[in-house]
mmCIF file of C-alpha atoms and ligand atoms in Angstrom:
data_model
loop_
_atom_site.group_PDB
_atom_site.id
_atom_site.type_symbol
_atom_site.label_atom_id
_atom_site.label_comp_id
_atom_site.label_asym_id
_atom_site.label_seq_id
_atom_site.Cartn_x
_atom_site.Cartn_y
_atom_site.Cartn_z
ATOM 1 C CA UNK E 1 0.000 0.000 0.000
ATOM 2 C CA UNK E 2 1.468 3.611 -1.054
ATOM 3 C CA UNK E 3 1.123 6.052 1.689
ATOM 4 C CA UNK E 4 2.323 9.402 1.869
ATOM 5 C CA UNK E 5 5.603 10.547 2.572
ATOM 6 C CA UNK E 6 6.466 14.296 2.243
ATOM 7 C CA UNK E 7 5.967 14.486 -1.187
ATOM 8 C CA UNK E 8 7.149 10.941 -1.974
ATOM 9 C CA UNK E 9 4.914 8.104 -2.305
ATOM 10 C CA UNK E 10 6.587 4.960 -0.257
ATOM 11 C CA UNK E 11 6.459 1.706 -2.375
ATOM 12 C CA UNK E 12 7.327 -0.025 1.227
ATOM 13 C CA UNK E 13 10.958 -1.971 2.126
ATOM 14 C CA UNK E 14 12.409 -3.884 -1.235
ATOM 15 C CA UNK E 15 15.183 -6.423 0.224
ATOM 16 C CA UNK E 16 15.159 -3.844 2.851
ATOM 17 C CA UNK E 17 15.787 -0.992 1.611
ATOM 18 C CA UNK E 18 12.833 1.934 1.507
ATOM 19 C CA UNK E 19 11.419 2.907 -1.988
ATOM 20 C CA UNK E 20 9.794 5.973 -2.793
ATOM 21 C CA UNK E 21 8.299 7.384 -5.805
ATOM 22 C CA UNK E 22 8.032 11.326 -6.390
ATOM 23 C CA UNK E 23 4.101 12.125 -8.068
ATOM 24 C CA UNK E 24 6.226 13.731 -10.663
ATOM 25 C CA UNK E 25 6.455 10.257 -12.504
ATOM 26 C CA UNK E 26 3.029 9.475 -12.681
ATOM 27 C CA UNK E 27 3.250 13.044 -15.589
ATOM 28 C CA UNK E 28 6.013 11.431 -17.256
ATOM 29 C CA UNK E 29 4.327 8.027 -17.367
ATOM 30 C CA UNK E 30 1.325 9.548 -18.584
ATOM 31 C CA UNK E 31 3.424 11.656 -21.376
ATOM 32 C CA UNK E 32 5.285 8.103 -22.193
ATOM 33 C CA UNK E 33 2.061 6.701 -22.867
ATOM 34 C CA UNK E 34 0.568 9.410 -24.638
ATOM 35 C CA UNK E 35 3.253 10.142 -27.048
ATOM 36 C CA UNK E 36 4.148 6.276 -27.359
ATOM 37 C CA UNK E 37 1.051 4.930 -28.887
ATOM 38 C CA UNK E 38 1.376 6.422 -32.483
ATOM 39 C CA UNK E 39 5.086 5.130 -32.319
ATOM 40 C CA UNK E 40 2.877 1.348 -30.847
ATOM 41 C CA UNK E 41 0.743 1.321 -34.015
ATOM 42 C CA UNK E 42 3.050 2.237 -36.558
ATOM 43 C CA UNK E 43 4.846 -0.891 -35.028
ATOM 44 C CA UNK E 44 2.015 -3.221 -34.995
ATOM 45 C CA UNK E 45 -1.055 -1.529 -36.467
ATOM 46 C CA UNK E 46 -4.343 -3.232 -35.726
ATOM 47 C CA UNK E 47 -3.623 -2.987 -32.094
ATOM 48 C CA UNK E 48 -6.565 0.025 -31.450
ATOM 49 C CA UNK E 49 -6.603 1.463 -28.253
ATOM 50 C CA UNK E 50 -4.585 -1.505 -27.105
ATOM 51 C CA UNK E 51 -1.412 0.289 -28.321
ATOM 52 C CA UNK E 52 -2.005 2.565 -25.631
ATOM 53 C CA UNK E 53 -1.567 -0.336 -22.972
ATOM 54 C CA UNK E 54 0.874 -1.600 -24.334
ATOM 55 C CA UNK E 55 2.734 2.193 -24.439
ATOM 56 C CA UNK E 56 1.824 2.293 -20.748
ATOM 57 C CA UNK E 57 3.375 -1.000 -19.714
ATOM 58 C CA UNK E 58 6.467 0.264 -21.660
ATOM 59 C CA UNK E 59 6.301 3.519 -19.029
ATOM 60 C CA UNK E 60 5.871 1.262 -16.092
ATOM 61 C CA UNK E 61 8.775 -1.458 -17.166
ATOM 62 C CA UNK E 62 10.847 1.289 -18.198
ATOM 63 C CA UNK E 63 10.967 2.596 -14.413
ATOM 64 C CA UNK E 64 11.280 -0.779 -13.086
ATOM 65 C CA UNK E 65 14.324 -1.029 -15.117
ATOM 66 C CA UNK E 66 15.422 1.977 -13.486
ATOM 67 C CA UNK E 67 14.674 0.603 -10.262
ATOM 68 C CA UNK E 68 16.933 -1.953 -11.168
ATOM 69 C CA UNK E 69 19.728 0.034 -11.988
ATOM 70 C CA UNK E 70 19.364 2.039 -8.458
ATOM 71 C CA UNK E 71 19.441 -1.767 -6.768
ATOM 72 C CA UNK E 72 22.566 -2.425 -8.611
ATOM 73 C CA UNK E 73 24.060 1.018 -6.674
ATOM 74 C CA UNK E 74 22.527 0.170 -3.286
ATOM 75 C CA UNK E 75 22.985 -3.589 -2.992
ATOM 76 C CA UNK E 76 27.006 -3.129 -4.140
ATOM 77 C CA UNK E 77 26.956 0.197 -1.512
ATOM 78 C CA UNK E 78 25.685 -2.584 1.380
ATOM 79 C CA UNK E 79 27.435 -5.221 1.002
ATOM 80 C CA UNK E 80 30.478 -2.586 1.253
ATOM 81 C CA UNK E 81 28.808 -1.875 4.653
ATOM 82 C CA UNK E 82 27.685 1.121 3.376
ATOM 83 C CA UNK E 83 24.175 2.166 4.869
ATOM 84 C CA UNK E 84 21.480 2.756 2.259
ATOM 85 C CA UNK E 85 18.625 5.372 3.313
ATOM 86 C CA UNK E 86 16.618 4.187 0.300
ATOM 87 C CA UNK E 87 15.549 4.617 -3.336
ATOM 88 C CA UNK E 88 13.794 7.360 -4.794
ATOM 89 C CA UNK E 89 12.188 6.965 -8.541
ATOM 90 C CA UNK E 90 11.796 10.805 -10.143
ATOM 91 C CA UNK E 91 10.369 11.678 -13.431
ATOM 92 C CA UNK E 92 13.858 11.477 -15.120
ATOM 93 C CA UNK E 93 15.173 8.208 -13.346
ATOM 94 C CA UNK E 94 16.084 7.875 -9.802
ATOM 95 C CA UNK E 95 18.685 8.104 -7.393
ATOM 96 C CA UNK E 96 19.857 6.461 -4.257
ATOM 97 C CA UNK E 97 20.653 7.698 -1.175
ATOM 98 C CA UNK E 98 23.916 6.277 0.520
ATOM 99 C CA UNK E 99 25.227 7.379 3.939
ATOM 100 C CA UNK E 100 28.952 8.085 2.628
ATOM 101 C CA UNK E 101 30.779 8.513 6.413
ATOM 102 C CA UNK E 102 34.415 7.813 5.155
ATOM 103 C CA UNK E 103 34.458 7.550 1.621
ATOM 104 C CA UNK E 104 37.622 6.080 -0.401
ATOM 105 C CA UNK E 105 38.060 6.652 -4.113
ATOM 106 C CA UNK E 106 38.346 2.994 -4.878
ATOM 107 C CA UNK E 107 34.869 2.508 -3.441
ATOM 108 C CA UNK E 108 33.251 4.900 -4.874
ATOM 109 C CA UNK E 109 34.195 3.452 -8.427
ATOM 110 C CA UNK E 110 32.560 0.230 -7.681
ATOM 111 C CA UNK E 111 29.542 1.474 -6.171
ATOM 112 C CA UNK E 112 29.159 4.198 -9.201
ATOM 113 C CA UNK E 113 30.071 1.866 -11.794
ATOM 114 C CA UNK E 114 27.601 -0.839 -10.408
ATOM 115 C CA UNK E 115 24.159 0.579 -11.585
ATOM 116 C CA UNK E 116 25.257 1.370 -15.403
ATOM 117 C CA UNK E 117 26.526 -2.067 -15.161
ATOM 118 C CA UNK E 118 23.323 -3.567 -14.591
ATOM 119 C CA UNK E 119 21.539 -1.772 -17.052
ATOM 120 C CA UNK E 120 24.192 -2.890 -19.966
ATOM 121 C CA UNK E 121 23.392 -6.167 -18.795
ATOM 122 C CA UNK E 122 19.623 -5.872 -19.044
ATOM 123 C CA UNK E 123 19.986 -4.096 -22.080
ATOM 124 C CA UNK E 124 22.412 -7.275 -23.678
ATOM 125 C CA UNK E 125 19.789 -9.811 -21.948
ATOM 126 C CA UNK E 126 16.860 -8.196 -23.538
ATOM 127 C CA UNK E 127 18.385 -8.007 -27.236
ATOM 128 C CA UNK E 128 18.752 -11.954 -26.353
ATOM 129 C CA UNK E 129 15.174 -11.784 -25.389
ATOM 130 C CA UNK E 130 13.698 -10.603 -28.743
ATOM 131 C CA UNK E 131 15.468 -13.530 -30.515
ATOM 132 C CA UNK E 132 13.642 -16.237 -28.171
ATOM 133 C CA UNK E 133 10.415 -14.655 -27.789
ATOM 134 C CA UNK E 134 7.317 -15.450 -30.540
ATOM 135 C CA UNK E 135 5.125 -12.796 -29.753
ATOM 136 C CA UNK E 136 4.784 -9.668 -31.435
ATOM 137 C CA UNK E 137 3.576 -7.449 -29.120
ATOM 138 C CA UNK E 138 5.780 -9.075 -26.432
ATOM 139 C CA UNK E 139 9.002 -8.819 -28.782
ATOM 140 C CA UNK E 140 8.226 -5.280 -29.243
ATOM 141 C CA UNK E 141 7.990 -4.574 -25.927
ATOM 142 C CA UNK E 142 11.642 -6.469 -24.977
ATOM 143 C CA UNK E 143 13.155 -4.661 -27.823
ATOM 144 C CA UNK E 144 12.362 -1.094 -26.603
ATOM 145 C CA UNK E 145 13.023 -2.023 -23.060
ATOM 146 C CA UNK E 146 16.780 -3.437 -24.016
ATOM 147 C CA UNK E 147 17.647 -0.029 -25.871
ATOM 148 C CA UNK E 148 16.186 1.772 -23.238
ATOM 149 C CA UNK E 149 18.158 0.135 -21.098
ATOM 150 C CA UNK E 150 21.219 0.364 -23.210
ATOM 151 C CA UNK E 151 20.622 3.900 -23.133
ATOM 152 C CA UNK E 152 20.138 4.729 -19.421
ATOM 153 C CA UNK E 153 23.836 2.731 -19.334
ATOM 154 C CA UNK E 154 25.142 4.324 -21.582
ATOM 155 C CA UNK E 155 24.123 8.152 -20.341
ATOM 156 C CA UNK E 156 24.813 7.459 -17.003
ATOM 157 C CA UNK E 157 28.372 6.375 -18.019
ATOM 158 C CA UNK E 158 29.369 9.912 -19.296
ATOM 159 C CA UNK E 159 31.743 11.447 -17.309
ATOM 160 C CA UNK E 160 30.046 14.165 -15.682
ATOM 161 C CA UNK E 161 28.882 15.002 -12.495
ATOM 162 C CA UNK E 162 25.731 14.322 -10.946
ATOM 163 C CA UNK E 163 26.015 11.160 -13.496
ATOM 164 C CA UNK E 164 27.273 7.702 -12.260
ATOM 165 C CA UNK E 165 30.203 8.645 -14.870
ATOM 166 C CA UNK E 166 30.684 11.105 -13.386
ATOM 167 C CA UNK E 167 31.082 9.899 -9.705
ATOM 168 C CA UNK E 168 33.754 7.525 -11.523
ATOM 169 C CA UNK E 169 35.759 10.277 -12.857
ATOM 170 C CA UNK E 170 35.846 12.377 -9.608
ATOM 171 C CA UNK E 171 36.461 9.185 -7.740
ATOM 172 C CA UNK E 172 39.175 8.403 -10.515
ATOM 173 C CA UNK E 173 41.276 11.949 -10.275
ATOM 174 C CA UNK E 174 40.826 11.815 -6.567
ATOM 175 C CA UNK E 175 42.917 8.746 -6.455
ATOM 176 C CA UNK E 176 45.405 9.773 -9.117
ATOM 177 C CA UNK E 177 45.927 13.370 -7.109
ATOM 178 C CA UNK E 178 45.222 12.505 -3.830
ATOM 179 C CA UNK E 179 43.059 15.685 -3.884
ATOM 180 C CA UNK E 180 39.347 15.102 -3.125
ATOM 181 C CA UNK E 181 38.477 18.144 -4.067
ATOM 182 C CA UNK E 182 40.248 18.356 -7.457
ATOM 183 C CA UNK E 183 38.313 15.496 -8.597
ATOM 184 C CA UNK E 184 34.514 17.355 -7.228
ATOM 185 C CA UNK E 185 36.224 20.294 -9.329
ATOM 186 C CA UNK E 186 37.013 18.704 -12.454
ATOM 187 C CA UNK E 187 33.751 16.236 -12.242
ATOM 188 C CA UNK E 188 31.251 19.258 -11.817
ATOM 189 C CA UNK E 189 32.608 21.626 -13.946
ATOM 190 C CA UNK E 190 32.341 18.599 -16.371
ATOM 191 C CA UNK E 191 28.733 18.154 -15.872
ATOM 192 C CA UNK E 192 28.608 22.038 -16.514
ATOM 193 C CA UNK E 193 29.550 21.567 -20.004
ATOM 194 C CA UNK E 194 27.410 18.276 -20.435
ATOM 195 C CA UNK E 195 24.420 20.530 -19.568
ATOM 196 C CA UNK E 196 25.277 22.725 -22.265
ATOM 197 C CA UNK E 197 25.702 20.373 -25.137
ATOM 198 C CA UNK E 198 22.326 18.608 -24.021
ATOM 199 C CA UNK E 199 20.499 22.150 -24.594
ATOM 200 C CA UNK E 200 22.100 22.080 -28.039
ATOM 201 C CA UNK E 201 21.341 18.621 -28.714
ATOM 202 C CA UNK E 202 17.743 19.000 -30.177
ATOM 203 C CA UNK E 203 19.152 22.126 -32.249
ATOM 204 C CA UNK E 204 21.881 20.230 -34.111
ATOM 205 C CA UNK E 205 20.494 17.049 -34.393
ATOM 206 C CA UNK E 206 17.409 18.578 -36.729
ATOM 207 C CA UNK E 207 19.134 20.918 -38.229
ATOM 208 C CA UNK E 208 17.850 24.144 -36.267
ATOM 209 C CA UNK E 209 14.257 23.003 -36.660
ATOM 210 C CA UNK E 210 13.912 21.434 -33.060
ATOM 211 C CA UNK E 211 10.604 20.029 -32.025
ATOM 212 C CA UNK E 212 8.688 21.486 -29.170
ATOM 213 C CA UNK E 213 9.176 17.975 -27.376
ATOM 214 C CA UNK E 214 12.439 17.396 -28.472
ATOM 215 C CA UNK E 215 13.549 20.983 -26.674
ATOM 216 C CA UNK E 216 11.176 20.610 -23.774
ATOM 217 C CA UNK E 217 12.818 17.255 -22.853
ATOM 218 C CA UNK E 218 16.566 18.438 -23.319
ATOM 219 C CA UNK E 219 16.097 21.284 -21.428
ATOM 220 C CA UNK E 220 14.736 18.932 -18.232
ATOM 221 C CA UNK E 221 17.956 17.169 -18.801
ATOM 222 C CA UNK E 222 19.939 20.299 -19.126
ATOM 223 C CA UNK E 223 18.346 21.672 -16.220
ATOM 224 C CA UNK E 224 19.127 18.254 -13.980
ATOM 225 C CA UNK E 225 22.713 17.588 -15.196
ATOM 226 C CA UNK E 226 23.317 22.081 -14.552
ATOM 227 C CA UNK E 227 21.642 21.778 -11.047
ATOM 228 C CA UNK E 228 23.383 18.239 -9.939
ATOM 229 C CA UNK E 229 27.126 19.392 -10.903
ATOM 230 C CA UNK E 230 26.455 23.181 -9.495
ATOM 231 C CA UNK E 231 25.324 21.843 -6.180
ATOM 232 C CA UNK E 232 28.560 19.002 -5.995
ATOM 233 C CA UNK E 233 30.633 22.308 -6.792
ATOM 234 C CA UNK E 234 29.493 23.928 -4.193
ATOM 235 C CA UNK E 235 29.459 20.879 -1.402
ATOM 236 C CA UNK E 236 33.042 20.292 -2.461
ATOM 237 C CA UNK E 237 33.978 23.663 -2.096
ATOM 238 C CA UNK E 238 32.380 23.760 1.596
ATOM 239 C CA UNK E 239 34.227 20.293 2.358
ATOM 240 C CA UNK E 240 37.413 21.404 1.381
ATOM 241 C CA UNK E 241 36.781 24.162 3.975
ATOM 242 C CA UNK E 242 36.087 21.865 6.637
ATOM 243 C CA UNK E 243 39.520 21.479 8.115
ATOM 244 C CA UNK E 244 39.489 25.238 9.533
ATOM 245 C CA UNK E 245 37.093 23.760 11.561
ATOM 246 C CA UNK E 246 39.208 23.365 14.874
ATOM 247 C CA UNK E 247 37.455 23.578 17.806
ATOM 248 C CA UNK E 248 40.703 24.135 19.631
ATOM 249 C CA UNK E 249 41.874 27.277 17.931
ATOM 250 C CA UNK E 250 37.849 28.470 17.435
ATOM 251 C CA UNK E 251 36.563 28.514 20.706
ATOM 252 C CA UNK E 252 36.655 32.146 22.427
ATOM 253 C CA UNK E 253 38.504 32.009 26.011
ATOM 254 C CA UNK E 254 35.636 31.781 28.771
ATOM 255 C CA UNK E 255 35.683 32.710 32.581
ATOM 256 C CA UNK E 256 33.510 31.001 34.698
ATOM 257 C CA UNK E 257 31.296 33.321 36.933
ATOM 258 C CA UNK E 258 29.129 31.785 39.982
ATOM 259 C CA UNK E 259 24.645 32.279 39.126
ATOM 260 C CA UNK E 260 23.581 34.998 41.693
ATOM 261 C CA UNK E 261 26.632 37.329 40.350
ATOM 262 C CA UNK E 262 24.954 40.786 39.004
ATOM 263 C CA UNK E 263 25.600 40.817 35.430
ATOM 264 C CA UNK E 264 27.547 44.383 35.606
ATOM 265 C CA UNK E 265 29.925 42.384 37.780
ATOM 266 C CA UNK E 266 30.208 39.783 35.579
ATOM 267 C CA UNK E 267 30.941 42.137 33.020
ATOM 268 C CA UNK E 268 33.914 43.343 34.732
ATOM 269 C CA UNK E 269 35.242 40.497 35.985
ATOM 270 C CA UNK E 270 35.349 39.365 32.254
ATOM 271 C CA UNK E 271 36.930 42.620 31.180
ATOM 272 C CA UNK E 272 39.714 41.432 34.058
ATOM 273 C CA UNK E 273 40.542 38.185 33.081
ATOM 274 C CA UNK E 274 40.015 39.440 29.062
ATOM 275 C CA UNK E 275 37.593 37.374 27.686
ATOM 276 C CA UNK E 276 34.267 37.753 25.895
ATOM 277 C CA UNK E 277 32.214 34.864 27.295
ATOM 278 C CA UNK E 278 30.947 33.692 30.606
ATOM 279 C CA UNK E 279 30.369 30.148 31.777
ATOM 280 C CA UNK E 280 28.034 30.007 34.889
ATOM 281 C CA UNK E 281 29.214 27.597 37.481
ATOM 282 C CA UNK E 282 27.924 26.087 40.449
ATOM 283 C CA UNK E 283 29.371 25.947 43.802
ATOM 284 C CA UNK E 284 31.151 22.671 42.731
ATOM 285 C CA UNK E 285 32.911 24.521 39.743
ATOM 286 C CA UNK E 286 30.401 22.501 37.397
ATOM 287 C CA UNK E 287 29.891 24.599 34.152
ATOM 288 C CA UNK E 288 25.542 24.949 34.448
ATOM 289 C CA UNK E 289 24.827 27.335 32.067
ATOM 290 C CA UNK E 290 25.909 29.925 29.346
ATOM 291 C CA UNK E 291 26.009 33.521 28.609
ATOM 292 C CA UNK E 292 24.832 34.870 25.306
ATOM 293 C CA UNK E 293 26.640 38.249 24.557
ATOM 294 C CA UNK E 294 23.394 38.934 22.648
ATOM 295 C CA UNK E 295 21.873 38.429 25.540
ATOM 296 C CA UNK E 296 23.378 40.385 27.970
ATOM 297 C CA UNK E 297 23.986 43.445 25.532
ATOM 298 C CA UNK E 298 20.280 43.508 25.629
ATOM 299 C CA UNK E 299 19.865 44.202 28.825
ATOM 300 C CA UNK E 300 19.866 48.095 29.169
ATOM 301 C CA UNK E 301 22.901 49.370 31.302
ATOM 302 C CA UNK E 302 21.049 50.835 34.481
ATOM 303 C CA UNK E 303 19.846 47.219 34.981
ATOM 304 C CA UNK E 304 22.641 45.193 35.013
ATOM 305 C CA UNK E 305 23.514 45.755 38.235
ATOM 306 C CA UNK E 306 19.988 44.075 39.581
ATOM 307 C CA UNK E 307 20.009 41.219 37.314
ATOM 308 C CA UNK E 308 21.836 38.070 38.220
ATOM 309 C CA UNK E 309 23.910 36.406 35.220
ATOM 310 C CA UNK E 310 22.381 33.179 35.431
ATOM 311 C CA UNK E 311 18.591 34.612 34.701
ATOM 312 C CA UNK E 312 20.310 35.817 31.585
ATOM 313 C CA UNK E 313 21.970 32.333 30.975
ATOM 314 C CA UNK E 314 21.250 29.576 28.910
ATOM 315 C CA UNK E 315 20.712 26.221 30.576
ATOM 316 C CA UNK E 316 23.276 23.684 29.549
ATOM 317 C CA UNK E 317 21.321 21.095 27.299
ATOM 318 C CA UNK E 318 23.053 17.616 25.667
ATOM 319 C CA UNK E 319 24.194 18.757 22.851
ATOM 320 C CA UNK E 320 25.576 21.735 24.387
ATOM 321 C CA UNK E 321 28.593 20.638 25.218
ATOM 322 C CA UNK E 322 30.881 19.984 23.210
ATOM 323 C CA UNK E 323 35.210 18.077 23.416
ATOM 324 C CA UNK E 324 37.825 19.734 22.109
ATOM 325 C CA UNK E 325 37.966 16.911 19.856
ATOM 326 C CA UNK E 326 34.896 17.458 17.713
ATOM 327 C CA UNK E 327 35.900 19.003 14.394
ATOM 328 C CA UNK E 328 35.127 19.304 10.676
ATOM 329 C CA UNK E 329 32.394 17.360 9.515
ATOM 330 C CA UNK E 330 31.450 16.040 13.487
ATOM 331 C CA UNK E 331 31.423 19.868 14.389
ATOM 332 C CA UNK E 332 29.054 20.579 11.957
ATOM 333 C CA UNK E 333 26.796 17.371 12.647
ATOM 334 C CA UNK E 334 26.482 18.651 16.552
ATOM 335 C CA UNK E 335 25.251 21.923 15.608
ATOM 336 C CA UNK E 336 23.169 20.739 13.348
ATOM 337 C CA UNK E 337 21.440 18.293 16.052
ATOM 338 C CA UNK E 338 21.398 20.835 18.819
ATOM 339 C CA UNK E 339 21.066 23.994 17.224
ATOM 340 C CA UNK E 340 22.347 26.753 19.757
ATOM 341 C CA UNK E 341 24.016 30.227 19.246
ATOM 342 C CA UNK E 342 26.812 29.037 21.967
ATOM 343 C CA UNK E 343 28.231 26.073 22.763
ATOM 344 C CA UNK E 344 30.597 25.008 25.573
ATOM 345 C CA UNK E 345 33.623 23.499 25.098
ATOM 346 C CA UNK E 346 35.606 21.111 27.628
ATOM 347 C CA UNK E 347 38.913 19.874 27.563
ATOM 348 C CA UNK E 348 39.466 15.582 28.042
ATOM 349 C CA UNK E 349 39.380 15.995 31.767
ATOM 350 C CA UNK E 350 35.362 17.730 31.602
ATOM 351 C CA UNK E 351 36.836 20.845 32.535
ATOM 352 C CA UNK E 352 35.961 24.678 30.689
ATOM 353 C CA UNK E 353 37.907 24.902 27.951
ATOM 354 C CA UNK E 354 35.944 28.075 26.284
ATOM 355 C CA UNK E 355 32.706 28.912 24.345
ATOM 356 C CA UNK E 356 32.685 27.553 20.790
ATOM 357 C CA UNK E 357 30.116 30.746 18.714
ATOM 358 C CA UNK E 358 28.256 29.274 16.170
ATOM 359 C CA UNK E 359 28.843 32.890 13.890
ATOM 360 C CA UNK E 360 32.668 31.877 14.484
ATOM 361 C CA UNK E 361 32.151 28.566 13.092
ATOM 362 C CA UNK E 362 29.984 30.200 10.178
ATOM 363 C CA UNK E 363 32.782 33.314 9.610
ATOM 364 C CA UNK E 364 35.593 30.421 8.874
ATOM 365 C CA UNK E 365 33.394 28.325 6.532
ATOM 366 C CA UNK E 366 32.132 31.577 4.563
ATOM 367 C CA UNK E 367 36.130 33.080 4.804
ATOM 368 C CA UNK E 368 37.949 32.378 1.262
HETATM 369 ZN ZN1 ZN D 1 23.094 5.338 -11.369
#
């Protein structure tokens, strides 16, 4: 039974793994169908309306071909003990999500190269198929399927970012440079120029008399590929930033000041010691809560001196607390689970380190 997921449909657990399909296929399947049948009759004529079934089971195997191909990426991804989050179908193909924690070049490859595979070998089986099977309609049916197939392989080979070609090539000058990110670079800027020659496509193909279809479909394709390698460019671009994440050298020096402390003395006595934040503490020297500069620059001057720093603190929460030894990638994942303006940081023996600002962290990942 579908049921609603966001805006996916869930086709339920396939050999455990979640499939979803977006409502956007349903248009193309309709389209496939719709456009198909006059290609149906001139094939087998006599067929009536039945071409139109027949058109519509080519729209429905065609996406379970795709399915396929996605199985071949997320089966060879698992039994690398890669986690799979599951498999979405869209109205151009589909795409598979894989939890990529430590990612090695040589991986990548196999995983990337293992759904074209599949389809090259669906493709072969069903050009077999057509030489076994009597029926007409049935024949017809395997034939298209195998060069669809063949197709989706092929495409999907080309090296360009967001294709499965592409993944290869990144993967590929990764491991010859030992740069990740000169491989994202030279992948994506790839699929950049892939874009642009499918926009062309229709135009040079007919001659610069393009059909309305013809256009309408490469510029979804052109539109895809553009999207898929700006948006790797761009991920890369933050990864390779990543390393400036130190939580050592980021964190702002912190003095710890006792709850029922006025905050116009607590101002001072950070002024003395010549830091910026405060860590309230309690009689045992346990860190309890933090000070927001935000917060206590809103408090207007004449009051500070009857307001105690801890009613202008934020209570420490999990998540709020953070070792020195959470950086890059880790860093980021802890903010994004416990989103906070401040965080505290504590060295390997629990004890206040500093205060880790989330605008700091943001500065060095937006700095060139
Ligand atoms: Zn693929």
């Amino acid at each position: 039974m579908a049921t609603r997921d966001g805006r996916k449909l869930s086709l339920g657990r396939m050999a455990g793994i979640p499939v979803h399909v977006s409502p956007t296929w349903f248009i193309v399947a309709a389209v496939i169908t719709y456009w198909g049948e006059p290609l149906v009759t001139d094939y087998l004529p006599g067929l009536g309306n039945g071409a139109y079934v027949v058109a519509g089971a080519f729209a429905v195997l065609l996406y379970v071909s795709v399915l396929l191909h996605e199985f071949g990426h997320a089966l060879t991804a698992r039994a690398f003990g890669l986690p799979v989050r599951g498999i979405t179908l869209h109205f151009l193909g589909g795409y598979t999500e894989i939890e990529r924690e430590s990612p090695t070049p040589g991986r990548d490859i196999v995983v990337s190269a293992a759904g074209p595979a599949l389809s090259l070998v669906l493709g072969g089986l069903g050009l077999l198929g057509t030489q076994v099977v009597d029926d007409d309609v049935l024949r017809f049916l395997v034939w298209e399927l195998a060069l669809a197939n063949l197709v989706v392989g092929v495409f999907n080979l080309l090296p360009a970012l967001p294709l499965d070609g592409g993944h290869m090539l990144r993967a590929t000058v990764w491991r010859l440079s030992g740069d990740e990110n000169r491989g994202t670079v030279v992948a994506a800027r790839a699929g950049q120029v892939l874009a642009a020659l499918v926009l062309v496509t229709p135009f040079v193909l007919s001659g610069g008399q393009p059909t309305l279809f013809g256009m309408v479909w490469a510029g979804l394709v052109a539109a895809l590929m553009w999207t898929g390698a700006t948006q790797a460019l761009a991920v890369g671009r933050m990864r390779a930033r990543l390393p400036r994440l130190d939580t050592r050298t980021l964190a702002r020096r912190a003095a710890p000041v006792a709850p029922d402390l006025p905050v116009s003395e607590a101002l001072k006595q950070a002024d003395l010691a010549g830091v910026t934040s405060l860590v309230v503490v309690d009689s045992a020297g346990r860190p309890t809560g933090l000070v927001s500069e935000a917060a206590v620059t809103a408090i207007p001057e004449q009051r500070r001196p009857w307001v105690t720093i801890a009613q202008s603190a934020r209570s420490l929460e999990k998540g709020m607390v953070l070792a020195l030894d959470v950086t890059g990638d880790a860093l980021l994942r802890a903010i994004r689970e416990t989103p906070a303006s401040e965080y505290l940081v504590v060295d390997e023996h629990g004890r206040v380190y500093g205060v880790l600002a989330t605008a700091d962290v943001d500065a060095a990942l937006a700095a060139r």
